[in-house]
């Protein structure tokens, strides 16, 4: 019934907006960062198996389920206490929960009132900001993690130095989260008349 | 686009790049070469090499060792690593890896044709071929009488087929024509490889084009020096130079008219990267030129490892391994012939 040109439009409109919220894009880029680091890590670990434990700090993949991995993760967490690529997905979860609490339903008479529009757009924009800031953060940390794995395989004194660069990279996601939270906290819905 | 390849390079090629970098850390260092240079017999060399990464390949060799055995086993290691990478590679990396071996294929073809001309046995020649450049119908090269037959019978099925369009003639094969054929094929191969790398774009294009330009220029200089005093005319000489590189086109004009090494030096000194090479060789001496070129090549190949997410590391690794095998061959020959004072004449340290 509908012509070809409008089918994409219909699809986009019919998809629930929750998909595009902070968590959708954040998880995408956490995954992106993890695969960038992970593929280099696997290859480099063939010649230098010792690098796998330290470099898991970079990937911190939640998909591994064995007891050994969990134990290793706890040890590494206790030692350094920092999570990188996975942190990006965690930021997304945090902001999604916060935005969820900000949402309120508005009576139909006030649906297009300026105040309710402002609140709606503020929450939407906050989700977009967090999502895309985490996108670049995840990719950045992933690329640095890949270089970290390769250089650690050659010379183990380089690991901590490149880890510092990764910390600066993950600050990008943090900036996005801060801005997103500030924006969404100002979303005030109109009082129910 | 340059810079954005970081985002998607690791999907297909991240694993192999990490393997290549791991393999690179297994190249022999200056300390290893110093140990090897101080060996007295070939058995000492074998003992030192078994402590390095060549261990599994050399430890089962029986005691009266030959230098060719050492070189053969080391080449076998290179071939194993190459095949391991090739079978895991996807497009376009697999095409890239295959391009690296076409140079060896050309050398093998010329080896067999020359050997047949001098009436050597085909099987003996096949053993001397480089394993990276073998292809299926290589043994039937011995049957061909002239270039047209060579192409029609054997080479039309190989990847070298498109390179033959420039040099098909009906002349009989003799020594001079074979050398011209080798150089014409190599020129076509380098140009094809250059175009392929440019199509890949990004960091690969930039680094590979630099390495290939150096290769083209080096071959131009070698062709010039080797053809001084032979019957190769100037036009023929110019036809053998590649159509890219730092020397194209003005350097080629100057090189084509050179009649001795000093004129070559004069022509090359106008190009700063090559001026450095030629300044280290005293006047009238061309034996050290090979070593100087190898050193420059090794320096550029090591630099290509500084950047990540491109294919030139594969090319560089294979070239560095070949240089290492050349070093080992030189050291073994010096030790076997008891001329240890000349060992440092031709060993190029990689690290």
Short mmCIF file of C-alpha atoms in Angstrom, two decimals:
data_model
loop_
_atom_site.label_atom_id
_atom_site.label_comp_id
_atom_site.label_asym_id
_atom_site.label_seq_id
_atom_site.Cartn_x
_atom_site.Cartn_y
_atom_site.Cartn_z
CA UNK A 1 0.00 0.00 0.00
CA UNK A 2 2.70 2.46 0.93
CA UNK A 3 5.24 3.30 -1.73
CA UNK A 4 8.91 2.39 -1.44
CA UNK A 5 10.15 5.80 -0.43
CA UNK A 6 8.02 5.92 2.66
CA UNK A 7 8.77 2.42 3.91
CA UNK A 8 12.04 3.48 5.60
CA UNK A 9 10.22 6.41 7.08
CA UNK A 10 7.52 4.18 8.46
CA UNK A 11 10.08 1.81 9.88
CA UNK A 12 11.92 4.62 11.60
CA UNK A 13 8.75 6.03 13.04
CA UNK A 14 7.43 2.69 14.22
CA UNK A 15 10.59 1.72 16.10
CA UNK A 16 10.16 2.46 19.74
CA UNK A 17 12.12 5.52 20.85
CA UNK A 18 13.56 3.55 23.70
CA UNK A 19 15.82 1.81 21.20
CA UNK A 20 17.59 5.04 20.49
CA UNK A 21 18.03 5.89 24.08
CA UNK A 22 21.38 6.10 25.73
CA UNK A 23 21.68 2.39 26.24
CA UNK A 24 21.19 1.36 22.62
CA UNK A 25 24.08 3.33 21.20
CA UNK A 26 26.29 2.89 24.24
CA UNK A 27 26.17 -0.86 24.05
CA UNK A 28 26.95 -0.68 20.34
CA UNK A 29 30.12 1.20 20.90
CA UNK A 30 31.16 -0.80 23.93
CA UNK A 31 30.99 -3.79 21.62
CA UNK A 32 32.91 -1.91 18.93
CA UNK A 33 35.70 -1.06 21.31
CA UNK A 34 35.86 -4.57 22.65
CA UNK A 35 36.24 -6.19 19.26
CA UNK A 36 38.95 -3.74 18.22
CA UNK A 37 40.99 -4.59 21.29
CA UNK A 38 40.05 -8.24 21.39
CA UNK A 39 41.20 -9.23 17.91
CA UNK A 40 44.64 -7.70 18.43
CA UNK A 41 44.86 -9.20 21.89
CA UNK A 42 44.19 -12.73 20.64
CA UNK A 43 46.77 -12.49 17.90
CA UNK A 44 49.45 -10.96 20.07
CA UNK A 45 48.85 -13.45 22.87
CA UNK A 46 50.04 -16.29 20.64
CA UNK A 47 53.63 -15.15 20.99
CA UNK A 48 53.31 -13.59 24.44
CA UNK A 49 50.64 -15.37 26.48
CA UNK A 50 51.36 -13.31 29.55
CA UNK A 51 49.57 -10.26 28.16
CA UNK A 52 46.06 -11.70 28.33
CA UNK A 53 45.44 -11.08 32.02
CA UNK A 54 46.56 -7.48 32.15
CA UNK A 55 44.91 -6.51 28.91
CA UNK A 56 41.57 -7.84 30.04
CA UNK A 57 41.37 -4.59 31.92
CA UNK A 58 40.82 -3.06 28.52
CA UNK A 59 38.19 -5.44 27.29
CA UNK A 60 36.54 -6.50 30.55
CA UNK A 61 34.19 -8.55 28.53
CA UNK A 62 31.05 -9.47 30.39
CA UNK A 63 30.48 -12.35 27.99
CA UNK A 64 33.09 -14.62 29.63
CA UNK A 65 31.38 -16.73 32.20
CA UNK A 66 33.96 -19.11 33.58
CA UNK A 67 34.96 -19.02 37.20
CA UNK A 68 38.58 -18.44 36.27
CA UNK A 69 37.75 -15.32 34.35
CA UNK A 70 35.67 -14.00 37.21
CA UNK A 71 38.44 -14.59 39.70
CA UNK A 72 40.94 -12.92 37.40
CA UNK A 73 38.66 -9.97 36.91
CA UNK A 74 38.21 -9.45 40.62
CA UNK A 75 41.93 -9.60 41.16
CA UNK A 76 42.58 -7.09 38.43
CA UNK A 77 39.77 -4.85 39.59
CA UNK A 78 41.12 -4.85 43.09
CA UNK A 79 44.58 -4.05 41.80
CA UNK A 80 43.72 -1.25 39.44
CA UNK A 81 40.08 -0.64 40.04
CA UNK A 82 39.34 0.68 36.61
CA UNK A 83 37.14 -0.70 33.92
CA UNK A 84 37.41 0.71 30.42
CA UNK A 85 35.45 -0.44 27.50
CA UNK A 86 32.75 -2.04 29.55
CA UNK A 87 32.53 1.19 31.51
CA UNK A 88 31.11 2.76 28.42
CA UNK A 89 28.17 0.36 28.44
CA UNK A 90 27.75 0.91 32.19
CA UNK A 91 27.52 4.68 31.60
CA UNK A 92 24.75 3.95 29.14
CA UNK A 93 22.86 1.86 31.67
CA UNK A 94 23.21 4.50 34.37
CA UNK A 95 21.95 7.30 32.16
CA UNK A 96 19.12 5.17 30.82
CA UNK A 97 17.94 4.52 34.37
CA UNK A 98 18.20 8.20 35.26
CA UNK A 99 16.28 9.26 32.16
CA UNK A 100 13.69 6.65 32.88
CA UNK A 101 12.98 8.23 36.24
CA UNK A 102 12.61 11.66 34.60
CA UNK A 103 9.90 10.54 32.23
CA UNK A 104 6.33 11.41 33.12
CA UNK A 105 3.18 11.16 31.17
CA UNK A 106 1.59 14.44 30.17
CA UNK A 107 -2.19 14.94 29.71
CA UNK A 108 -3.22 15.38 26.09
CA UNK A 109 -4.29 18.97 26.52
CA UNK A 110 -0.79 19.96 27.42
CA UNK A 111 1.05 17.77 24.94
CA UNK A 112 2.24 20.66 22.81
CA UNK A 113 2.67 23.18 25.57
CA UNK A 114 6.15 24.79 25.40
CA UNK A 115 7.17 23.45 28.76
CA UNK A 116 6.36 19.87 27.99
CA UNK A 117 8.05 20.13 24.58
CA UNK A 118 11.16 21.49 26.25
CA UNK A 119 11.23 18.71 28.78
CA UNK A 120 10.73 16.07 26.12
CA UNK A 121 13.46 17.41 23.88
CA UNK A 122 15.83 17.81 26.81
CA UNK A 123 15.50 14.16 27.72
CA UNK A 124 15.85 13.07 24.08
CA UNK A 125 18.92 15.22 23.59
CA UNK A 126 20.45 14.00 26.79
CA UNK A 127 20.10 10.42 25.60
CA UNK A 128 21.59 11.28 22.22
CA UNK A 129 24.55 13.06 23.80
CA UNK A 130 25.37 10.19 26.10
CA UNK A 131 24.95 7.70 23.29
CA UNK A 132 27.27 9.40 20.83
CA UNK A 133 29.83 10.46 23.39
CA UNK A 134 30.06 6.82 24.41
CA UNK A 135 30.32 5.86 20.75
CA UNK A 136 33.54 7.76 20.22
CA UNK A 137 34.78 6.86 23.67
CA UNK A 138 34.34 3.15 23.06
CA UNK A 139 36.05 3.27 19.68
CA UNK A 140 38.89 5.37 21.07
CA UNK A 141 39.53 3.09 24.00
CA UNK A 142 39.30 0.07 21.73
CA UNK A 143 41.94 1.37 19.32
CA UNK A 144 44.28 2.35 22.14
CA UNK A 145 43.67 -1.03 23.78
CA UNK A 146 44.69 -2.77 20.58
CA UNK A 147 47.96 -0.82 20.42
CA UNK A 148 48.43 -1.50 24.13
CA UNK A 149 48.11 -5.26 23.61
CA UNK A 150 50.58 -5.25 20.71
CA UNK A 151 53.19 -3.15 22.48
CA UNK A 152 52.83 -5.05 25.75
CA UNK A 153 53.63 -8.24 23.82
CA UNK A 154 56.92 -6.71 22.70
CA UNK A 155 57.94 -4.85 25.84
CA UNK A 156 56.07 -5.27 29.10
CA UNK A 157 57.13 -1.97 30.59
CA UNK A 158 54.94 -0.15 28.10
CA UNK A 159 51.66 -1.50 29.42
CA UNK A 160 51.06 0.96 32.24
CA UNK A 161 52.12 3.93 30.13
CA UNK A 162 49.60 3.19 27.44
CA UNK A 163 46.97 2.43 30.07
CA UNK A 164 47.29 6.06 31.15
CA UNK A 165 46.40 7.13 27.61
CA UNK A 166 43.36 4.89 27.80
CA UNK A 167 42.25 6.56 31.00
CA UNK A 168 42.25 9.91 29.24
CA UNK A 169 40.29 8.36 26.41
CA UNK A 170 37.60 7.04 28.68
CA UNK A 171 37.16 10.49 30.15
CA UNK A 172 35.35 11.35 26.91
CA UNK A 173 32.46 9.11 27.88
CA UNK A 174 32.43 10.61 31.31
CA UNK A 175 32.05 14.11 29.87
CA UNK A 176 29.04 12.94 27.90
CA UNK A 177 27.45 11.41 30.98
CA UNK A 178 27.93 14.58 33.03
CA UNK A 179 26.43 16.81 30.36
CA UNK A 180 23.56 14.39 29.83
CA UNK A 181 22.70 14.23 33.51
CA UNK A 182 22.77 18.00 33.88
CA UNK A 183 20.52 18.45 30.85
CA UNK A 184 17.99 15.87 31.90
CA UNK A 185 17.82 17.12 35.48
CA UNK A 186 16.45 20.39 34.14
CA UNK A 187 13.56 18.68 32.40
CA UNK A 188 10.56 19.92 34.31
CA UNK A 189 7.20 18.77 33.16
CA UNK A 190 4.18 21.11 33.40
CA UNK A 191 2.19 20.75 36.59
CA UNK A 192 -0.97 18.77 36.00
CA UNK A 193 -3.73 21.27 35.75
CA UNK B 1 39.86 7.62 3.77
CA UNK B 2 43.09 8.04 5.64
CA UNK B 3 42.57 7.72 9.37
CA UNK B 4 39.16 6.02 9.40
CA UNK B 5 40.58 2.59 8.63
CA UNK B 6 41.25 2.20 12.36
CA UNK B 7 37.57 1.70 12.93
CA UNK B 8 37.15 -1.37 10.77
CA UNK B 9 40.61 -2.78 10.12
CA UNK B 10 40.51 -5.14 13.07
CA UNK B 11 37.34 -6.86 11.93
CA UNK B 12 39.16 -8.86 9.28
CA UNK B 13 42.85 -8.28 9.72
CA UNK B 14 43.48 -7.44 13.37
CA UNK B 15 44.37 -10.99 14.31
CA UNK B 16 46.84 -11.45 11.48
CA UNK B 17 48.48 -8.10 12.10
CA UNK B 18 49.02 -9.09 15.72
CA UNK B 19 50.55 -12.39 14.59
CA UNK B 20 52.93 -10.63 12.21
CA UNK B 21 54.06 -8.30 14.95
CA UNK B 22 54.63 -11.27 17.23
CA UNK B 23 56.69 -12.95 14.50
CA UNK B 24 58.72 -9.81 14.05
CA UNK B 25 59.88 -10.00 17.63
CA UNK B 26 61.47 -13.33 16.68
CA UNK B 27 63.86 -11.81 14.16
CA UNK B 28 67.54 -12.19 15.05
CA UNK B 29 69.03 -9.24 16.93
CA UNK B 30 72.50 -7.73 16.81
CA UNK B 31 73.52 -9.87 19.80
CA UNK B 32 72.52 -13.02 17.90
CA UNK B 33 74.48 -11.92 14.86
CA UNK B 34 77.54 -11.21 17.01
CA UNK B 35 77.35 -14.71 18.43
CA UNK B 36 76.96 -16.19 14.98
CA UNK B 37 79.85 -14.20 13.55
CA UNK B 38 82.15 -15.63 16.18
CA UNK B 39 81.36 -19.23 15.34
CA UNK B 40 84.15 -21.44 14.12
CA UNK B 41 82.25 -24.21 12.37
CA UNK B 42 78.85 -24.80 10.89
CA UNK B 43 77.92 -26.94 13.87
CA UNK B 44 78.43 -23.94 16.13
CA UNK B 45 76.10 -21.96 13.92
CA UNK B 46 73.52 -24.71 14.16
CA UNK B 47 73.85 -24.73 17.94
CA UNK B 48 73.30 -20.99 18.15
CA UNK B 49 70.37 -21.09 15.79
CA UNK B 50 68.61 -23.83 17.71
CA UNK B 51 68.46 -21.44 20.66
CA UNK B 52 66.56 -18.92 18.55
CA UNK B 53 63.24 -19.38 16.81
CA UNK B 54 64.82 -21.58 14.14
CA UNK B 55 65.21 -24.34 16.70
CA UNK B 56 62.52 -26.78 15.59
CA UNK B 57 63.64 -26.55 11.98
CA UNK B 58 67.33 -27.19 12.49
CA UNK B 59 67.66 -29.51 15.40
CA UNK B 60 67.05 -32.69 13.44
CA UNK B 61 69.71 -32.11 10.83
CA UNK B 62 72.52 -34.69 10.76
CA UNK B 63 75.97 -33.49 11.60
CA UNK B 64 77.94 -32.87 8.38
CA UNK B 65 75.96 -29.70 7.69
CA UNK B 66 75.93 -27.86 4.44
CA UNK B 67 75.32 -24.12 4.08
CA UNK B 68 72.53 -24.81 1.64
CA UNK B 69 70.77 -26.96 4.25
CA UNK B 70 70.79 -24.13 6.76
CA UNK B 71 69.40 -21.70 4.21
CA UNK B 72 66.81 -24.21 3.06
CA UNK B 73 65.50 -24.84 6.56
CA UNK B 74 65.34 -21.16 7.39
CA UNK B 75 63.45 -20.51 4.17
CA UNK B 76 61.09 -23.32 5.13
CA UNK B 77 60.27 -21.47 8.34
CA UNK B 78 59.46 -18.33 6.37
CA UNK B 79 57.25 -20.32 4.00
CA UNK B 80 55.38 -21.93 6.91
CA UNK B 81 54.66 -18.58 8.47
CA UNK B 82 53.59 -17.14 5.13
CA UNK B 83 51.20 -20.01 4.45
CA UNK B 84 49.77 -19.74 7.94
CA UNK B 85 48.97 -16.10 7.29
CA UNK B 86 47.68 -16.68 3.77
CA UNK B 87 45.19 -19.36 4.76
CA UNK B 88 43.68 -17.10 7.42
CA UNK B 89 43.53 -13.96 5.33
CA UNK B 90 40.44 -12.59 3.63
CA UNK B 91 40.19 -10.19 0.72
CA UNK B 92 41.95 -7.83 0.11
CA UNK B 93 44.72 -9.02 2.40
CA UNK B 94 44.94 -12.39 0.66
CA UNK B 95 45.51 -10.72 -2.71
CA UNK B 96 48.10 -8.49 -1.11
CA UNK B 97 49.96 -11.46 0.35
CA UNK B 98 49.92 -13.19 -3.02
CA UNK B 99 51.34 -10.12 -4.72
CA UNK B 100 54.34 -10.33 -2.44
CA UNK B 101 55.29 -13.69 -3.92
CA UNK B 102 55.05 -12.80 -7.60
CA UNK B 103 58.62 -11.49 -7.53
CA UNK B 104 59.80 -14.94 -6.49
CA UNK B 105 57.69 -16.52 -9.20
CA UNK B 106 59.42 -14.39 -11.81
CA UNK B 107 62.81 -15.40 -10.43
CA UNK B 108 61.86 -19.07 -10.53
CA UNK B 109 60.63 -18.84 -14.12
CA UNK B 110 63.87 -17.20 -15.21
CA UNK B 111 65.91 -19.74 -13.25
CA UNK B 112 64.29 -22.68 -14.99
CA UNK B 113 64.44 -21.17 -18.44
CA UNK B 114 68.12 -20.25 -18.05
CA UNK B 115 68.92 -23.65 -16.65
CA UNK B 116 67.20 -25.37 -19.52
CA UNK B 117 69.17 -23.24 -21.93
CA UNK B 118 72.38 -24.46 -20.36
CA UNK B 119 71.09 -28.02 -20.46
CA UNK B 120 70.66 -28.71 -16.80
CA UNK B 121 68.30 -31.30 -15.41
CA UNK B 122 64.80 -30.05 -14.66
CA UNK B 123 64.54 -31.72 -11.27
CA UNK B 124 67.79 -30.20 -10.13
CA UNK B 125 66.51 -26.78 -11.13
CA UNK B 126 63.20 -27.31 -9.38
CA UNK B 127 65.03 -27.94 -6.14
CA UNK B 128 66.77 -24.62 -6.44
CA UNK B 129 63.58 -22.65 -6.91
CA UNK B 130 62.38 -20.44 -4.11
CA UNK B 131 59.44 -22.15 -2.39
CA UNK B 132 57.40 -18.98 -2.11
CA UNK B 133 57.28 -18.68 -5.85
CA UNK B 134 56.19 -22.16 -6.84
CA UNK B 135 53.15 -22.74 -8.95
CA UNK B 136 51.62 -25.85 -10.40
CA UNK B 137 52.84 -26.09 -13.94
CA UNK B 138 56.33 -24.84 -13.27
CA UNK B 139 58.06 -28.01 -14.43
CA UNK B 140 56.71 -27.67 -17.95
CA UNK B 141 58.67 -24.46 -18.43
CA UNK B 142 61.58 -26.61 -19.54
CA UNK B 143 59.79 -27.51 -22.74
CA UNK B 144 59.39 -24.04 -24.19
CA UNK B 145 61.68 -22.83 -26.96
CA UNK B 146 60.76 -19.20 -27.31
CA UNK B 147 58.78 -16.66 -25.42
CA UNK B 148 55.54 -17.12 -27.27
CA UNK B 149 55.54 -20.82 -26.46
CA UNK B 150 56.49 -20.05 -22.90
CA UNK B 151 53.44 -17.88 -22.58
CA UNK B 152 51.04 -20.13 -24.41
CA UNK B 153 52.04 -23.35 -22.72
CA UNK B 154 52.63 -22.39 -19.16
CA UNK B 155 52.30 -18.83 -18.10
CA UNK B 156 48.84 -18.02 -19.35
CA UNK B 157 47.37 -19.82 -16.35
CA UNK B 158 49.55 -18.20 -13.76
CA UNK B 159 49.12 -14.79 -12.12
CA UNK B 160 52.07 -13.59 -14.21
CA UNK B 161 50.06 -13.69 -17.42
CA UNK B 162 49.16 -9.97 -17.60
CA UNK B 163 52.81 -9.01 -17.23
CA UNK B 164 53.76 -10.74 -20.46
CA UNK B 165 51.97 -8.43 -22.82
CA UNK B 166 54.99 -6.14 -22.99
CA UNK B 167 57.58 -8.73 -23.78
CA UNK B 168 56.15 -11.36 -26.06
CA UNK B 169 58.40 -11.78 -29.04
CA UNK B 170 59.12 -14.72 -31.24
CA UNK B 171 62.83 -14.53 -30.69
CA UNK B 172 64.60 -17.49 -29.32
CA UNK B 173 65.58 -17.38 -25.72
CA UNK B 174 69.19 -16.60 -25.04
CA UNK B 175 70.99 -15.10 -22.07
CA UNK B 176 70.51 -11.47 -22.98
CA UNK B 177 66.86 -11.88 -23.87
CA UNK B 178 66.19 -13.74 -20.68
CA UNK B 179 67.61 -10.96 -18.58
CA UNK B 180 65.56 -8.44 -20.51
CA UNK B 181 62.51 -10.63 -20.02
CA UNK B 182 63.16 -10.82 -16.30
CA UNK B 183 63.46 -7.09 -15.96
CA UNK B 184 60.43 -6.37 -18.12
CA UNK B 185 58.31 -8.78 -16.10
CA UNK B 186 59.52 -7.29 -12.86
CA UNK B 187 58.75 -3.80 -14.09
CA UNK B 188 55.19 -4.81 -14.98
CA UNK B 189 54.81 -6.57 -11.63
CA UNK B 190 55.99 -3.54 -9.66
CA UNK B 191 53.66 -1.22 -11.52
CA UNK B 192 50.74 -3.56 -10.99
CA UNK B 193 51.51 -3.88 -7.29
CA UNK B 194 51.80 -0.09 -7.04
CA UNK B 195 48.40 0.41 -8.63
CA UNK B 196 46.87 -2.21 -6.36
CA UNK B 197 48.26 -0.53 -3.25
CA UNK B 198 47.00 2.84 -4.38
CA UNK B 199 43.56 1.35 -4.83
CA UNK B 200 43.65 0.07 -1.26
CA UNK B 201 44.12 3.61 -0.04
CA UNK B 202 44.81 4.89 3.45
CA UNK B 203 47.97 4.14 5.36
CA UNK B 204 48.63 1.03 3.26
CA UNK B 205 48.84 3.09 0.09
CA UNK B 206 51.12 5.67 1.62
CA UNK B 207 53.63 3.29 3.15
CA UNK B 208 53.63 0.67 0.40
CA UNK B 209 54.02 3.25 -2.33
CA UNK B 210 57.06 4.61 -0.55
CA UNK B 211 58.57 1.13 -0.19
CA UNK B 212 57.80 0.21 -3.79
CA UNK B 213 59.23 3.48 -5.09
CA UNK B 214 62.47 2.71 -3.33
CA UNK B 215 62.44 -0.76 -4.85
CA UNK B 216 61.84 0.66 -8.34
CA UNK B 217 64.62 3.20 -7.96
CA UNK B 218 67.02 0.60 -6.65
CA UNK B 219 66.30 -1.65 -9.60
CA UNK B 220 66.81 1.25 -11.98
CA UNK B 221 70.25 1.90 -10.54
CA UNK B 222 71.15 -1.80 -10.61
CA UNK B 223 70.00 -2.17 -14.22
CA UNK B 224 72.06 0.86 -15.18
CA UNK B 225 75.20 -0.34 -13.47
CA UNK B 226 74.87 -3.90 -14.74
CA UNK B 227 74.27 -2.83 -18.29
CA UNK B 228 77.26 -0.53 -18.55
CA UNK B 229 79.51 -1.98 -21.21
CA UNK B 230 76.99 -4.47 -22.57
CA UNK B 231 75.14 -4.24 -25.84
CA UNK B 232 71.97 -2.99 -24.28
CA UNK B 233 71.01 0.20 -26.07
CA UNK B 234 69.93 3.32 -24.26
CA UNK B 235 66.34 3.02 -25.42
CA UNK B 236 66.15 -0.57 -24.29
CA UNK B 237 67.56 0.45 -20.97
CA UNK B 238 64.99 3.17 -20.55
CA UNK B 239 62.21 0.72 -21.33
CA UNK B 240 63.22 -1.36 -18.34
CA UNK B 241 62.75 1.44 -15.81
CA UNK B 242 59.43 1.52 -13.93
CA UNK B 243 56.95 4.32 -14.42
CA UNK B 244 56.88 5.48 -10.84
CA UNK B 245 59.25 6.31 -8.04
CA UNK B 246 61.36 9.23 -7.06
CA UNK B 247 63.49 8.97 -10.19
CA UNK B 248 60.60 9.04 -12.62
CA UNK B 249 60.85 10.66 -15.16
CA UNK B 250 63.83 12.97 -15.00
CA UNK B 251 66.19 10.68 -13.13
CA UNK B 252 65.54 7.98 -15.68
CA UNK B 253 66.54 10.32 -18.49
CA UNK B 254 69.85 10.93 -16.78
CA UNK B 255 70.45 7.31 -15.86
CA UNK B 256 69.74 6.10 -19.37
CA UNK B 257 72.78 7.92 -20.75
CA UNK B 258 75.23 6.93 -18.03
CA UNK B 259 78.31 5.07 -19.14
CA UNK B 260 80.14 4.47 -15.87
CA UNK B 261 79.55 4.36 -12.15
CA UNK B 262 80.69 7.92 -11.53
CA UNK B 263 78.11 9.28 -13.91
CA UNK B 264 75.48 7.24 -12.09
CA UNK B 265 76.65 8.75 -8.85
CA UNK B 266 76.40 12.21 -10.34
CA UNK B 267 72.85 11.57 -11.48
CA UNK B 268 71.75 10.13 -8.13
CA UNK B 269 73.27 12.77 -5.95
CA UNK B 270 70.58 15.19 -6.94
CA UNK B 271 68.05 13.20 -4.90
CA UNK B 272 68.55 13.70 -1.15
CA UNK B 273 67.51 10.22 0.02
CA UNK B 274 69.96 8.57 -2.35
CA UNK B 275 72.68 11.13 -1.87
CA UNK B 276 73.14 9.75 1.62
CA UNK B 277 73.65 6.26 0.23
CA UNK B 278 76.12 7.27 -2.41
CA UNK B 279 78.13 9.48 -0.09
CA UNK B 280 79.07 6.47 2.00
CA UNK B 281 80.75 4.74 -0.91
CA UNK B 282 84.08 6.00 -2.03
CA UNK B 283 84.67 6.82 -5.66
CA UNK B 284 84.95 4.05 -8.17
CA UNK B 285 83.66 1.30 -5.88
CA UNK B 286 80.39 -0.45 -6.55
CA UNK B 287 80.57 -3.55 -4.38
CA UNK B 288 79.45 -1.74 -1.28
CA UNK B 289 76.50 -0.27 -3.13
CA UNK B 290 74.47 -3.43 -2.66
CA UNK B 291 75.02 -3.40 1.06
CA UNK B 292 74.20 0.31 1.28
CA UNK B 293 70.93 -0.27 -0.56
CA UNK B 294 70.05 -3.19 1.69
CA UNK B 295 70.69 -1.10 4.77
CA UNK B 296 68.47 1.68 3.50
CA UNK B 297 65.74 -0.83 2.66
CA UNK B 298 65.92 -2.41 6.12
CA UNK B 299 65.66 1.01 7.71
CA UNK B 300 62.51 1.82 5.77
CA UNK B 301 61.00 -1.59 6.44
CA UNK B 302 61.53 -1.20 10.18
CA UNK B 303 59.88 2.21 10.06
CA UNK B 304 56.74 0.70 8.58
CA UNK B 305 56.15 -1.15 11.85
CA UNK B 306 55.72 2.16 13.64
CA UNK B 307 52.18 2.53 12.38
CA UNK B 308 49.27 0.24 13.03
CA UNK B 309 46.25 -0.83 10.95
CA UNK B 310 47.83 -1.25 7.51
CA UNK B 311 49.10 -4.06 5.31
CA UNK B 312 52.65 -2.90 4.80
CA UNK B 313 53.71 -4.72 7.97
CA UNK B 314 53.18 -8.02 6.15
CA UNK B 315 55.34 -6.96 3.23
CA UNK B 316 57.97 -5.57 5.57
CA UNK B 317 58.06 -8.71 7.68
CA UNK B 318 58.62 -11.00 4.69
CA UNK B 319 61.33 -8.74 3.31
CA UNK B 320 63.07 -8.57 6.69
CA UNK B 321 63.00 -12.35 6.96
CA UNK B 322 64.53 -12.63 3.50
CA UNK B 323 67.26 -10.21 4.53
CA UNK B 324 67.88 -12.31 7.61
CA UNK B 325 68.18 -15.44 5.49
CA UNK B 326 70.66 -13.61 3.24
CA UNK B 327 72.66 -12.67 6.35
CA UNK B 328 72.65 -16.26 7.57
CA UNK B 329 73.76 -17.50 4.18
CA UNK B 330 76.65 -15.02 4.10
CA UNK B 331 77.75 -15.89 7.63
CA UNK B 332 77.55 -19.64 6.94
CA UNK B 333 79.54 -19.29 3.72
CA UNK B 334 82.22 -17.21 5.44
CA UNK B 335 82.52 -19.73 8.23
CA UNK B 336 82.54 -22.70 5.86
CA UNK B 337 85.23 -21.17 3.68
CA UNK B 338 87.25 -19.97 6.63
CA UNK B 339 87.14 -16.32 5.65
CA UNK B 340 85.79 -14.89 8.85
CA UNK B 341 87.44 -11.54 8.34
CA UNK B 342 84.95 -10.81 5.58
CA UNK B 343 81.92 -11.67 7.63
CA UNK B 344 80.98 -8.09 8.36
CA UNK B 345 81.19 -7.09 4.73
CA UNK B 346 77.68 -8.03 3.95
CA UNK B 347 75.70 -8.58 7.10
CA UNK B 348 72.96 -6.03 7.59
CA UNK B 349 71.77 -5.78 11.16
CA UNK B 350 68.06 -5.44 11.52
CA UNK B 351 67.94 -4.28 15.12
#
